[in-house]
Structure formats: structure tokens, C-alpha cells
Short mmCIF file of C-alpha atoms and ligand atoms in Angstrom, two decimals:
data_model
loop_
_atom_site.label_atom_id
_atom_site.label_comp_id
_atom_site.label_asym_id
_atom_site.label_seq_id
_atom_site.Cartn_x
_atom_site.Cartn_y
_atom_site.Cartn_z
CA UNK A 239 -79.39 14.68 9.22
CA UNK A 240 -75.96 15.32 7.74
CA UNK A 241 -76.10 14.68 3.99
CA UNK A 242 -73.86 11.86 2.81
CA UNK A 243 -72.09 12.08 -0.54
CA UNK A 244 -70.63 8.90 -1.99
CA UNK A 245 -68.21 8.89 -4.90
CA UNK A 246 -67.36 5.76 -6.87
CA UNK A 247 -63.96 6.44 -8.44
CA UNK A 248 -60.66 4.83 -9.39
CA UNK A 249 -58.93 8.09 -8.33
CA UNK A 250 -60.15 9.07 -4.85
CA UNK A 251 -56.89 11.04 -4.28
CA UNK A 252 -58.02 13.60 -6.87
CA UNK A 253 -60.76 14.69 -4.46
CA UNK A 254 -58.27 16.22 -2.02
CA UNK A 255 -58.82 19.42 -4.03
CA UNK A 256 -62.49 19.35 -2.95
CA UNK A 257 -62.20 17.95 0.56
CA UNK A 258 -59.06 19.79 1.69
CA UNK A 259 -59.54 23.41 0.63
CA UNK A 260 -61.88 26.34 0.67
CA UNK A 261 -65.61 26.44 1.32
CA UNK A 262 -66.11 22.72 0.62
CA UNK A 263 -63.15 21.71 2.81
CA UNK A 264 -64.44 23.79 5.71
CA UNK A 265 -67.99 22.42 5.32
CA UNK A 266 -66.68 18.85 5.48
CA UNK A 267 -64.38 19.66 8.43
CA UNK A 268 -67.38 21.19 10.23
CA UNK A 269 -69.44 18.05 9.50
CA UNK A 270 -72.09 19.88 7.45
CA UNK A 271 -71.84 16.87 5.13
CA UNK A 272 -69.84 13.66 4.76
CA UNK A 273 -67.99 12.56 1.63
CA UNK A 274 -67.02 8.90 1.26
CA UNK A 275 -65.11 7.18 -1.54
CA UNK A 276 -65.55 3.77 -3.06
CA UNK A 277 -62.82 2.37 -5.32
CA UNK A 278 -64.18 -0.17 -7.84
CA UNK A 279 -60.82 -1.93 -7.65
CA UNK A 280 -61.73 -2.95 -4.08
CA UNK A 281 -64.79 -4.76 -5.52
CA UNK A 282 -62.95 -6.88 -8.11
CA UNK A 283 -62.99 -10.64 -7.72
CA UNK A 284 -59.88 -11.58 -9.73
CA UNK A 285 -56.23 -11.65 -8.62
CA UNK A 286 -55.30 -8.86 -11.02
CA UNK A 287 -58.01 -6.53 -9.63
CA UNK A 288 -59.18 -5.88 -13.19
CA UNK A 289 -61.57 -2.94 -13.68
CA UNK A 290 -61.53 -2.64 -17.50
CA UNK A 291 -61.38 -4.66 -20.69
CA UNK A 292 -61.31 -4.24 -24.47
CA UNK A 293 -64.53 -3.14 -26.16
CA UNK A 294 -66.67 -5.76 -27.91
CA UNK A 295 -66.73 -4.85 -31.59
CA UNK A 296 -63.20 -3.49 -31.43
CA UNK A 297 -61.98 0.06 -31.47
CA UNK A 298 -59.63 2.12 -29.37
CA UNK A 299 -59.47 2.28 -25.60
CA UNK A 300 -60.97 0.25 -22.83
CA UNK A 301 -64.41 -0.11 -21.22
CA UNK A 302 -65.09 -0.23 -17.48
CA UNK A 303 -66.34 -3.65 -16.36
CA UNK A 304 -69.94 -3.73 -15.09
CA UNK A 305 -69.23 -6.10 -12.19
CA UNK A 306 -66.91 -4.06 -9.91
CA UNK A 307 -69.13 -0.99 -10.37
CA UNK A 308 -72.27 -3.04 -9.74
CA UNK A 309 -70.79 -4.46 -6.51
CA UNK A 310 -69.59 -1.01 -5.38
CA UNK A 311 -73.03 0.53 -6.09
CA UNK A 312 -74.75 -2.29 -4.22
CA UNK A 313 -72.42 -1.77 -1.24
CA UNK A 314 -73.19 1.97 -1.18
CA UNK A 315 -76.92 1.29 -1.40
CA UNK A 316 -76.67 -1.19 1.51
CA UNK A 317 -74.89 1.39 3.70
CA UNK A 318 -77.42 4.09 2.79
CA UNK A 319 -80.39 1.81 3.49
CA UNK A 320 -78.96 1.10 6.94
CA UNK A 321 -78.72 4.88 7.43
CA UNK A 322 -82.39 5.27 6.46
CA UNK A 323 -81.93 6.49 2.87
CA UNK A 324 -84.20 4.33 0.73
CA UNK A 325 -83.90 5.67 -2.83
CA UNK A 326 -80.69 7.69 -3.19
CA UNK A 327 -80.17 9.54 -6.47
CA UNK A 328 -77.46 7.75 -8.44
CA UNK A 329 -75.62 10.10 -10.78
CA UNK A 330 -73.24 9.22 -13.60
CA UNK A 331 -71.15 12.16 -14.80
CA UNK A 332 -71.20 11.94 -18.57
CA UNK A 333 -71.11 14.17 -21.65
CA UNK A 334 -74.45 12.52 -22.61
CA UNK A 335 -76.16 13.78 -19.47
CA UNK A 336 -78.61 16.54 -18.58
CA UNK A 337 -76.74 19.82 -18.29
CA UNK A 338 -76.06 20.93 -14.73
CA UNK A 339 -77.54 24.30 -13.79
CA UNK A 340 -78.21 26.16 -10.54
CA UNK A 341 -81.79 24.84 -10.35
CA UNK A 342 -80.55 21.24 -10.46
CA UNK A 343 -77.78 22.10 -7.95
CA UNK A 344 -80.42 23.40 -5.51
CA UNK A 345 -82.48 20.20 -5.94
CA UNK A 346 -79.43 18.02 -5.34
CA UNK A 347 -78.52 20.05 -2.23
CA UNK A 348 -81.92 19.11 -0.73
CA UNK A 349 -81.18 15.36 -0.98
CA UNK A 350 -80.16 13.39 2.12
CA UNK A 351 -77.58 11.51 0.03
CA UNK A 352 -76.06 11.45 -3.45
CA UNK A 353 -74.10 8.70 -5.16
CA UNK A 354 -71.75 9.97 -7.87
CA UNK A 355 -70.22 7.60 -10.37
CA UNK A 356 -67.04 8.93 -12.02
CA UNK A 357 -66.17 6.94 -15.13
CA UNK A 358 -62.77 6.49 -16.78
CA UNK A 359 -61.56 4.93 -20.05
CA UNK A 360 -64.02 5.14 -22.96
CA UNK A 361 -67.03 4.60 -20.73
CA UNK A 362 -68.92 1.98 -18.74
CA UNK A 363 -70.42 -1.34 -19.89
CA UNK A 364 -74.03 -0.35 -20.69
CA UNK A 365 -75.44 -3.30 -18.73
CA UNK A 366 -74.66 -1.49 -15.46
CA UNK A 367 -77.46 0.94 -16.41
CA UNK A 368 -79.90 -1.93 -16.90
CA UNK A 369 -79.31 -3.03 -13.29
CA UNK A 370 -79.53 0.39 -11.54
CA UNK A 371 -81.63 3.50 -12.19
CA UNK A 372 -78.83 5.97 -12.85
CA UNK A 373 -79.28 9.61 -13.94
CA UNK A 374 -76.69 11.15 -16.22
CA UNK A 375 -75.48 14.67 -15.59
CA UNK A 376 -73.05 16.70 -17.72
CA UNK A 377 -71.19 19.78 -16.52
CA UNK A 378 -70.91 21.19 -20.05
CA UNK A 379 -70.42 20.36 -23.70
CA UNK A 380 -66.77 19.33 -23.70
CA UNK A 381 -64.84 16.11 -23.22
CA UNK A 382 -62.77 15.26 -20.14
CA UNK A 383 -60.62 12.20 -19.41
CA UNK A 384 -62.77 11.13 -16.48
CA UNK A 385 -65.84 11.92 -14.42
CA UNK A 386 -63.84 13.01 -11.33
CA UNK A 387 -63.62 16.71 -12.17
CA UNK A 388 -67.35 16.84 -13.06
CA UNK A 389 -68.15 15.03 -9.76
CA UNK A 390 -66.13 17.68 -7.90
CA UNK A 391 -67.96 20.42 -9.79
CA UNK A 392 -71.31 18.95 -8.70
CA UNK A 393 -70.19 18.51 -5.09
CA UNK A 394 -68.64 21.99 -4.80
CA UNK A 395 -71.81 23.59 -6.17
CA UNK A 396 -74.01 21.45 -3.87
CA UNK A 397 -71.94 21.82 -0.69
CA UNK A 398 -71.85 25.64 -0.87
CA UNK A 399 -75.68 25.52 -0.77
CA UNK A 400 -75.75 23.65 2.55
CA UNK A 401 -76.92 25.75 5.51
CA UNK A 402 -73.83 27.14 7.29
CA UNK A 403 -71.39 26.44 4.44
CA UNK A 404 -70.88 30.12 3.64
CA UNK A 405 -70.06 32.71 6.27
CA UNK A 406 -73.26 34.59 7.12
CA UNK A 407 -71.71 37.72 5.51
CA UNK A 408 -71.85 36.11 2.06
CA UNK A 409 -74.80 33.86 1.38
CA UNK A 410 -75.65 31.46 -1.42
CA UNK A 411 -78.65 33.72 -2.11
CA UNK A 412 -76.22 36.46 -3.17
CA UNK A 413 -74.46 34.24 -5.71
CA UNK A 414 -74.59 34.95 -9.39
CA UNK A 415 -77.38 32.71 -10.81
CA UNK A 416 -79.22 32.51 -7.47
CA UNK A 417 -81.80 34.85 -9.03
CA UNK A 418 -81.06 33.74 -12.59
CA UNK A 419 -78.82 36.71 -13.41
CA UNK A 420 -75.09 37.18 -13.95
CA UNK A 421 -73.11 38.79 -11.15
CA UNK A 422 -72.47 42.54 -10.91
CA UNK A 423 -68.91 43.95 -11.09
CA UNK A 424 -66.88 44.13 -7.87
CA UNK A 425 -64.46 46.78 -6.60
CA UNK A 426 -62.16 47.15 -3.60
CA UNK A 427 -59.29 49.44 -2.53
CA UNK A 428 -57.72 51.61 -3.76
CA UNK A 429 -60.50 53.97 -4.81
CA UNK A 430 -58.41 54.99 -7.82
CA UNK A 431 -56.22 52.35 -9.45
CA UNK A 432 -53.89 53.55 -12.24
CA UNK A 433 -56.28 56.42 -12.92
CA UNK A 434 -59.38 54.18 -12.94
CA UNK A 435 -62.01 55.24 -10.36
CA UNK A 436 -64.33 52.81 -8.60
CA UNK A 437 -67.99 53.84 -9.17
CA UNK A 438 -68.82 56.67 -6.77
CA UNK A 439 -72.19 55.16 -5.80
CA UNK A 440 -70.36 52.26 -4.09
CA UNK A 441 -68.72 54.78 -1.73
CA UNK A 442 -71.91 56.80 -1.16
CA UNK A 443 -73.19 54.83 1.83
CA UNK A 444 -76.66 54.87 0.19
CA UNK A 445 -77.52 51.17 0.47
CA UNK A 446 -80.69 51.41 -1.63
CA UNK A 447 -78.79 53.20 -4.41
CA UNK A 448 -76.01 50.57 -4.22
CA UNK A 449 -78.54 47.73 -4.47
CA UNK A 450 -80.19 49.41 -7.49
CA UNK A 451 -76.81 49.98 -9.17
CA UNK A 452 -75.84 46.32 -8.67
CA UNK A 453 -79.17 45.04 -9.97
CA UNK A 454 -78.89 47.31 -13.03
CA UNK A 455 -75.35 46.05 -13.73
CA UNK A 456 -76.51 42.43 -13.38
CA UNK A 457 -79.48 42.97 -15.69
CA UNK A 458 -77.48 44.85 -18.33
CA UNK A 459 -74.65 42.31 -18.25
CA UNK A 460 -77.07 39.42 -18.51
CA UNK A 461 -78.82 41.00 -21.51
CA UNK A 462 -75.46 41.69 -23.20
CA UNK A 463 -73.74 38.35 -22.51
CA UNK A 464 -76.43 35.76 -21.78
CA UNK A 465 -79.76 36.96 -23.19
CA UNK A 466 -80.97 33.33 -23.01
CA UNK A 467 -81.07 33.66 -19.20
CA UNK A 468 -83.63 36.48 -19.43
CA UNK A 469 -85.93 34.60 -21.82
CA UNK A 470 -87.54 32.27 -19.27
CA UNK A 471 -87.86 35.02 -16.65
CA UNK A 472 -90.52 37.67 -16.12
CA UNK A 473 -88.98 41.03 -15.26
CA UNK A 474 -90.53 43.28 -12.62
CA UNK A 475 -91.38 46.91 -13.40
CA UNK A 476 -88.22 47.99 -11.52
CA UNK A 477 -86.06 45.54 -13.45
CA UNK A 478 -87.45 46.72 -16.79
CA UNK A 479 -86.79 50.33 -15.81
CA UNK A 480 -83.21 49.56 -14.66
CA UNK A 481 -82.43 47.61 -17.83
CA UNK A 482 -82.85 50.72 -19.91
CA UNK A 483 -81.48 53.21 -17.37
CA UNK A 484 -78.33 54.91 -18.68
CA UNK A 485 -75.13 54.70 -16.64
CA UNK A 486 -75.16 56.94 -13.59
CA UNK A 487 -78.96 57.18 -13.42
CA UNK A 488 -81.07 55.51 -10.67
C1 4H7 B 145 -68.78 8.81 -19.06
C2 4H7 B 145 -68.75 8.40 -20.38
C3 4H7 B 145 -68.24 14.03 -18.07
C4 4H7 B 145 -67.75 9.57 -18.52
C5 4H7 B 145 -67.66 8.75 -21.17
C6 4H7 B 145 -67.35 12.97 -18.16
C7 4H7 B 145 -67.07 15.10 -19.83
C8 4H7 B 145 -68.09 15.10 -18.92
C9 4H7 B 145 -66.64 9.91 -19.30
C10 4H7 B 145 -66.62 9.51 -20.63
C11 4H7 B 145 -66.34 13.04 -19.11
C12 4H7 B 145 -69.03 16.26 -18.81
C13 4H7 B 145 -64.40 8.95 -21.35
C14 4H7 B 145 -65.82 10.34 -22.76
C15 4H7 B 145 -63.17 9.54 -22.01
C16 4H7 B 145 -64.58 10.88 -23.40
C17 4H7 B 145 -62.28 10.49 -23.99
C18 4H7 B 145 -65.54 10.72 -18.68
N1 4H7 B 145 -66.23 14.09 -19.93
N2 4H7 B 145 -65.53 9.84 -21.44
N3 4H7 B 145 -63.47 9.94 -23.37
N4 4H7 B 145 -69.10 17.08 -19.83
N5 4H7 B 145 -65.44 12.00 -19.31
O1 4H7 B 145 -69.72 16.40 -17.82
#
């Protein structure tokens, strides 16, 4: 079944960047997944279509009302139940959440549906979280004005994992992080640019040597820039050998 992604947001128009362009746009156009938007304003019950109010206890900014979000979530759940999805993962994008990584992305890409809640203002009335089991996910330790960009980050990362999303030439398995390592350097024409030569091995036609060179670059870069990524990973004999191979060897 085609996975269904549901986004609860006051700013559905922001998602044109995700749905209209690139790998994600093509995947949606080709019906590898569906993305639907739910505007909490459409679930308000007052004439002013109010979605926020001043925080109890005072302080700056506004808080999102529980009720419109609760009604929107309930509507999404009803649609999903009718489509045979019983317990969809509900995800609130928040700086307080579990950090997104490629392992979590791969888990999310295996789900038949996801419901993403993009908050605005200072946050959401906490009582929404008493009524629904909602996971919190963060895309990194920095503050944004809303959850829309994080929701697009999650969806872009998830959608590129869907079978058929990438041309068969490039594959999600080839991505940096797919094997827990940083990417190798890339080169294209011309062979010499402003006196700088592309590595000769890449022009050698020796595919095994090219694969070894790329793996060595990935390993050495990962050790230099993100040694934390190597900590939880057991290196094979080949990987250990490549890590300490000098440039030009192997
Ligand atoms: C939930 C709660 C996610 C969502 C608070 C969301 C960063 C991330 C938001 C907030 C996000 C992330 C409201 C806290 C606006 C900051 C100025 C939306 N920011 N905000 N405040 N790292 N912001 O994933």
C-alpha cells in the first residue's frame, strides 16, 4: 500500500518546497506516497477561527489551543482507520524531542502512515499530549519558528527511502550514513581544474580499486570529523587496514 503522510499545520503552503521539487516531488507525482495537509484553523468552533491564546501564568507569546489540534488529530485518525491503519505514529516536531538520525528515518520509512504535527507560537497546550500518544522528534539542537521545516526534513529523508524514489543509478544504500559513515569526496569534469587534478584512481577503470579508495576516504573523513560515528560500530579487517593506509596506497 502507498504510505500516507499527514501534516497538521497552519502553513500548508510552505510544503510546496517538499511536494513540488526534486526527489520528493517526483515520488509524490509518481504516487509512491501521498501527502495530505490538515489546517487546525479548519477545526475551530468559534467565529474568529482562533487557534492560539495567551499563556496561563503570563509571559511572552501565544500558545496553540488544544481543541483545534485535538479535532484535527481525531479526524486524521478516523481517515487512517478507514484506510486500515490502526495505530499510526503521531509525531510532534519539537526541540525537546528524540534526535532524528538515519536509523529512525529508516524505521519511519517502513510505516504505512505518519502523522506529523508542526507547532507554531511558543508551543502547544500540554493537555493535547494527555489525550494522544505523541512522540517528539527534533531535527537538531537549535530553535526554529515552527515545526514545518523539521516536518519537511523528516518527510524528505523518509520519502527518499521509499522503493523507486531514487533512480536505480543512485540508491539510498549509497547515501552517506546508510552504512554509518560520512560520504567520500566527489569529482567530475574537467580532469584538471585550475591546476587541481582529480584522483587518478577514479579514472583508472579499476572498479575494485575505486571502491577501496572511496571506502578509505569515507573512513578517514569519519574518523577526522565525526569520530563519534565510529564508536558504536565494529570495523572489519579491511576497514581497519584502509583507515591507516596512506594516501595513494590500496
Ligand atoms: C514545538 C515546541 C522543532 C515546536 C516549541 C520545532 C526546533 C525544532 C516549536 C517550538 C521548533 C527542532 C516555538 C520553540 C517557537 C521555539 C521560539 C517550533 N524548533 N518552538 N519558539 N529542533 N520550533 O526540531
